[in-house]
Amino acid sequence: GAVVSQHPSWVICKSGTSVKIECRSLDFQATTMFWYRQFPKQSLMLMATSNEGSKATYEQGVEKDKFLINHASLTLSTLTVTSAHPEDSSFYICSARRNDRGYEQYFGPGTRLTVT
Amino acid sequence: GQQVMQIPQYQHVQEGEDFTTYCNSSTTLSNIQWYKQRPGGHPVFLIQLVKSGEVKKQKRLTFQFGEAKKNSSLHITATQTTDVGTYFCAGDNYGQNFVFGPGTRLSVLP
């Protein structure tokens, strides 16, 4: 159990366009989901905490108008990268915290975004 | 802000040798978690430590949480090639921050 999926697994887009990434908890409910960004051979950087039914909490330095997060249900959070630029190219990973367990985060497989 | 450091950054060991990675936080933590990320994969939760001085074991892996709740270690006994990957610690600052360390990349030579 505790499977998290992400869609798409990879995407290539042109500068100026927007890209939506979905994160789903498949077999559990998650009031809280997290969005991370990971550069090659580097650690995960928390971008924002997504809470079902309320606004996301963004980490310092992360533009909330550029990285739109919507957590509309207990199993789905979306991250939209708006007006993407090449510097937004990265590996985006979501994780979900189970409602019936306080602390473990289950990570999705990630989405590789390339902006040309 | 809260910083989490890990050493070493890289470790190459011969199969059968032991391995240890150390994690240090600039602030006292409510809990610390350890994750393993295989090459090309995503992080997988290993364990959480909550109590001061706590020691937990998972087969060949031993996790420790320091008395001051600012540092932690992961020790692998008799490494195997399946242990290859990057080991991240992540510090939880009483819900205020959740910060991953930079990770220790382990390679195991057969």
Short mmCIF file of C-alpha atoms in Angstrom, two decimals:
data_model
loop_
_atom_site.label_atom_id
_atom_site.label_comp_id
_atom_site.label_asym_id
_atom_site.label_seq_id
_atom_site.Cartn_x
_atom_site.Cartn_y
_atom_site.Cartn_z
CA GLY A 1 0.00 0.00 0.00
CA ALA A 2 0.85 3.72 0.07
CA VAL A 3 1.41 4.26 -3.63
CA VAL A 4 1.80 7.74 -5.04
CA SER A 5 1.65 8.38 -8.75
CA GLN A 6 2.67 11.38 -10.79
CA HIS A 7 1.64 12.37 -14.26
CA PRO A 8 3.26 13.00 -16.60
CA SER A 9 6.55 11.25 -15.90
CA TRP A 10 8.29 13.58 -18.31
CA VAL A 11 7.31 16.62 -20.34
CA ILE A 12 8.97 18.94 -22.80
CA CYS A 13 7.45 22.35 -23.32
CA LYS A 14 8.31 25.64 -24.96
CA SER A 15 9.20 28.78 -23.07
CA GLY A 16 6.17 30.77 -22.08
CA THR A 17 3.78 27.86 -21.87
CA SER A 18 2.30 26.34 -18.73
CA VAL A 19 2.61 22.77 -17.55
CA LYS A 20 0.43 20.93 -15.06
CA ILE A 21 1.77 18.04 -13.00
CA GLU A 22 -0.58 15.74 -11.10
CA CYS A 23 0.19 13.91 -7.89
CA ARG A 24 -2.20 11.21 -6.72
CA SER A 25 -2.28 9.00 -3.68
CA LEU A 26 -3.71 5.78 -5.08
CA ASP A 27 -4.63 3.76 -2.03
CA PHE A 28 -4.79 6.21 0.84
CA GLN A 29 -6.04 9.65 1.71
CA ALA A 30 -3.64 12.50 2.09
CA THR A 31 -4.67 15.81 3.56
CA THR A 32 -1.10 16.98 3.16
CA MET A 33 1.09 16.65 0.11
CA PHE A 34 4.46 18.15 -0.59
CA TRP A 35 6.13 19.37 -3.73
CA TYR A 36 9.88 19.14 -4.14
CA ARG A 37 12.36 20.10 -6.76
CA GLN A 38 15.53 18.12 -7.30
CA PHE A 39 18.47 19.13 -9.46
CA PRO A 40 20.81 16.45 -10.80
CA LYS A 41 22.81 14.77 -8.06
CA GLN A 42 21.46 17.20 -5.50
CA SER A 43 19.09 17.01 -2.62
CA LEU A 44 15.39 17.63 -2.59
CA MET A 45 14.29 21.19 -2.07
CA LEU A 46 10.86 21.63 -0.57
CA MET A 47 8.87 24.06 -2.66
CA ALA A 48 5.51 24.03 -0.94
CA THR A 49 3.18 22.16 1.33
CA SER A 50 -0.20 21.44 -0.18
CA ASN A 51 -3.21 21.14 2.11
CA GLU A 52 -6.54 19.81 0.95
CA GLY A 53 -9.16 22.50 0.91
CA SER A 54 -6.85 25.37 1.75
CA LYS A 55 -4.08 27.42 0.25
CA ALA A 56 -0.64 25.94 -0.14
CA THR A 57 2.21 27.08 2.05
CA TYR A 58 5.20 28.11 -0.01
CA GLU A 59 8.81 28.01 1.10
CA GLN A 60 10.83 31.18 1.08
CA GLY A 61 12.00 32.10 -2.37
CA VAL A 62 9.37 30.07 -4.22
CA GLU A 63 7.05 32.23 -6.32
CA LYS A 64 3.48 31.22 -5.60
CA ASP A 65 2.21 32.92 -8.76
CA LYS A 66 4.60 30.91 -10.85
CA PHE A 67 4.10 27.55 -9.18
CA LEU A 68 0.36 27.21 -8.69
CA ILE A 69 -0.74 24.43 -6.37
CA ASN A 70 -4.25 23.08 -6.08
CA HIS A 71 -5.20 20.32 -3.65
CA ALA A 72 -8.83 19.79 -4.53
CA SER A 73 -9.34 16.36 -3.01
CA LEU A 74 -7.80 14.01 -0.48
CA THR A 75 -6.07 12.09 -3.24
CA LEU A 76 -5.00 14.72 -5.74
CA SER A 77 -2.70 17.71 -5.75
CA THR A 78 -1.58 19.54 -8.87
CA LEU A 79 1.39 21.78 -9.54
CA THR A 80 1.18 24.14 -12.49
CA VAL A 81 4.36 25.77 -13.69
CA THR A 82 3.18 28.93 -15.37
CA SER A 83 5.04 30.75 -18.12
CA ALA A 84 7.82 28.22 -17.95
CA HIS A 85 11.40 29.20 -18.68
CA PRO A 86 14.48 27.04 -19.28
CA GLU A 87 15.62 27.62 -15.70
CA ASP A 88 12.46 25.85 -14.54
CA SER A 89 13.75 22.65 -16.11
CA SER A 90 14.13 20.20 -13.27
CA PHE A 91 12.88 17.03 -11.64
CA TYR A 92 9.71 17.70 -9.67
CA ILE A 93 8.72 15.17 -7.03
CA CYS A 94 5.62 15.10 -4.90
CA SER A 95 5.06 13.24 -1.69
CA ALA A 96 1.99 12.49 0.36
CA ARG A 97 1.55 12.02 4.05
CA ARG A 98 -1.00 9.41 5.02
CA ASN A 99 -3.88 10.64 7.15
CA ASP A 100 -3.70 7.54 9.31
CA ARG A 101 0.02 7.88 9.98
CA GLY A 102 1.56 11.05 11.27
CA TYR A 103 4.91 11.32 9.67
CA GLU A 104 5.90 9.08 6.79
CA GLN A 105 6.04 10.67 3.40
CA TYR A 106 5.47 8.51 0.35
CA PHE A 107 7.09 9.85 -2.76
CA GLY A 108 5.85 9.80 -6.30
CA PRO A 109 8.16 8.73 -9.13
CA GLY A 110 8.79 12.32 -10.18
CA THR A 111 8.26 14.38 -13.31
CA ARG A 112 11.13 15.47 -15.51
CA LEU A 113 10.36 18.91 -16.95
CA THR A 114 12.42 20.27 -19.82
CA VAL A 115 11.68 23.77 -21.06
CA THR A 116 13.12 24.63 -24.45
CA GLY B 1 17.01 29.26 8.80
CA GLN B 2 17.37 25.62 9.63
CA GLN B 3 20.25 23.84 7.91
CA VAL B 4 20.86 20.13 7.65
CA MET B 5 24.28 18.85 6.70
CA GLN B 6 25.48 15.37 5.89
CA ILE B 7 28.91 13.86 5.67
CA PRO B 8 30.47 12.37 3.74
CA GLN B 9 29.13 13.55 0.42
CA TYR B 10 30.35 10.40 -1.30
CA GLN B 11 31.49 7.04 -0.02
CA HIS B 12 32.95 4.18 -1.97
CA VAL B 13 33.22 0.88 -0.15
CA GLN B 14 34.11 -2.66 -0.99
CA GLU B 15 31.24 -5.09 -0.63
CA GLY B 16 31.24 -6.42 2.90
CA GLU B 17 32.68 -3.26 4.45
CA ASP B 18 30.69 -1.12 6.82
CA PHE B 19 29.35 2.34 5.99
CA THR B 20 28.25 5.27 8.11
CA THR B 21 26.69 8.59 7.18
CA TYR B 22 26.26 11.44 9.62
CA CYS B 23 23.57 14.08 9.70
CA ASN B 24 23.78 17.36 11.61
CA SER B 25 21.13 20.02 12.07
CA SER B 26 21.70 23.63 13.01
CA THR B 27 18.60 23.52 15.20
CA THR B 28 17.03 21.04 17.58
CA LEU B 29 14.67 18.69 15.80
CA SER B 30 11.38 17.18 16.78
CA ASN B 31 12.18 14.17 14.67
CA ILE B 32 14.49 13.05 11.94
CA GLN B 33 13.72 10.82 9.02
CA TRP B 34 15.96 8.83 6.73
CA TYR B 35 15.30 8.12 3.07
CA LYS B 36 17.06 6.11 0.41
CA GLN B 37 17.04 7.05 -3.24
CA ARG B 38 18.30 4.53 -5.75
CA PRO B 39 19.86 5.88 -8.95
CA GLY B 40 17.05 6.99 -11.22
CA GLY B 41 14.47 6.39 -8.52
CA HIS B 42 12.55 8.40 -5.99
CA PRO B 43 13.17 8.67 -2.25
CA VAL B 44 11.87 5.83 -0.14
CA PHE B 45 11.15 6.28 3.54
CA LEU B 46 13.37 4.19 5.79
CA ILE B 47 12.70 5.27 9.35
CA GLN B 48 11.80 8.06 11.74
CA LEU B 49 13.56 8.80 15.02
CA VAL B 50 11.79 10.85 17.64
CA LYS B 51 13.33 10.33 21.06
CA SER B 52 16.60 11.71 22.32
CA GLY B 53 19.28 9.02 22.12
CA GLU B 54 17.00 6.67 20.22
CA VAL B 55 18.54 3.73 18.40
CA LYS B 56 16.63 1.67 15.88
CA LYS B 57 17.72 -1.26 13.78
CA GLN B 58 16.49 -2.62 10.49
CA LYS B 59 18.43 -5.75 9.63
CA ARG B 60 21.91 -4.45 8.72
CA LEU B 61 20.95 -0.79 9.18
CA THR B 62 21.32 0.98 12.52
CA PHE B 63 19.93 4.46 13.05
CA GLN B 64 20.79 6.73 15.94
CA PHE B 65 19.39 10.05 17.13
CA GLY B 66 21.69 12.19 19.22
CA GLU B 67 21.00 13.14 22.80
CA ALA B 68 20.60 16.79 21.85
CA LYS B 69 18.31 15.86 18.94
CA LYS B 70 20.52 17.76 16.53
CA ASN B 71 22.40 14.92 14.91
CA SER B 72 21.83 11.45 13.65
CA SER B 73 23.68 8.62 11.98
CA LEU B 74 22.94 5.70 9.72
CA HIS B 75 25.28 2.73 9.86
CA ILE B 76 25.19 -0.17 7.44
CA THR B 77 26.97 -3.35 8.44
CA ALA B 78 28.55 -5.53 5.76
CA THR B 79 27.36 -3.55 2.75
CA GLN B 80 25.88 -5.27 -0.26
CA THR B 81 25.53 -4.06 -3.83
CA THR B 82 21.83 -3.56 -3.18
CA ASP B 83 22.73 -0.82 -0.70
CA VAL B 84 23.87 1.45 -3.52
CA GLY B 85 22.07 4.78 -3.59
CA THR B 86 21.88 8.14 -1.93
CA TYR B 87 20.88 8.30 1.69
CA PHE B 88 19.13 11.46 2.82
CA CYS B 89 18.29 12.57 6.28
CA ALA B 90 15.45 15.03 6.73
CA GLY B 91 14.94 17.11 9.83
CA ASP B 92 11.54 18.17 11.11
CA ASN B 93 11.68 21.37 13.16
CA TYR B 94 8.47 20.95 15.15
CA GLY B 95 6.39 21.47 12.05
CA GLN B 96 8.03 24.75 11.11
CA ASN B 97 10.43 23.32 8.58
CA PHE B 98 11.14 20.01 6.95
CA VAL B 99 14.59 20.11 5.43
CA PHE B 100 16.45 17.42 3.56
CA GLY B 101 20.18 17.08 3.93
CA PRO B 102 22.33 17.03 0.81
CA GLY B 103 22.62 13.26 0.95
CA THR B 104 25.45 10.77 1.00
CA ARG B 105 25.99 8.85 -2.19
CA LEU B 106 27.09 5.30 -1.53
CA SER B 107 28.70 3.09 -4.11
CA VAL B 108 29.55 -0.51 -3.34
CA LEU B 109 32.23 -2.28 -5.31
CA PRO B 110 31.61 -6.03 -5.75
#
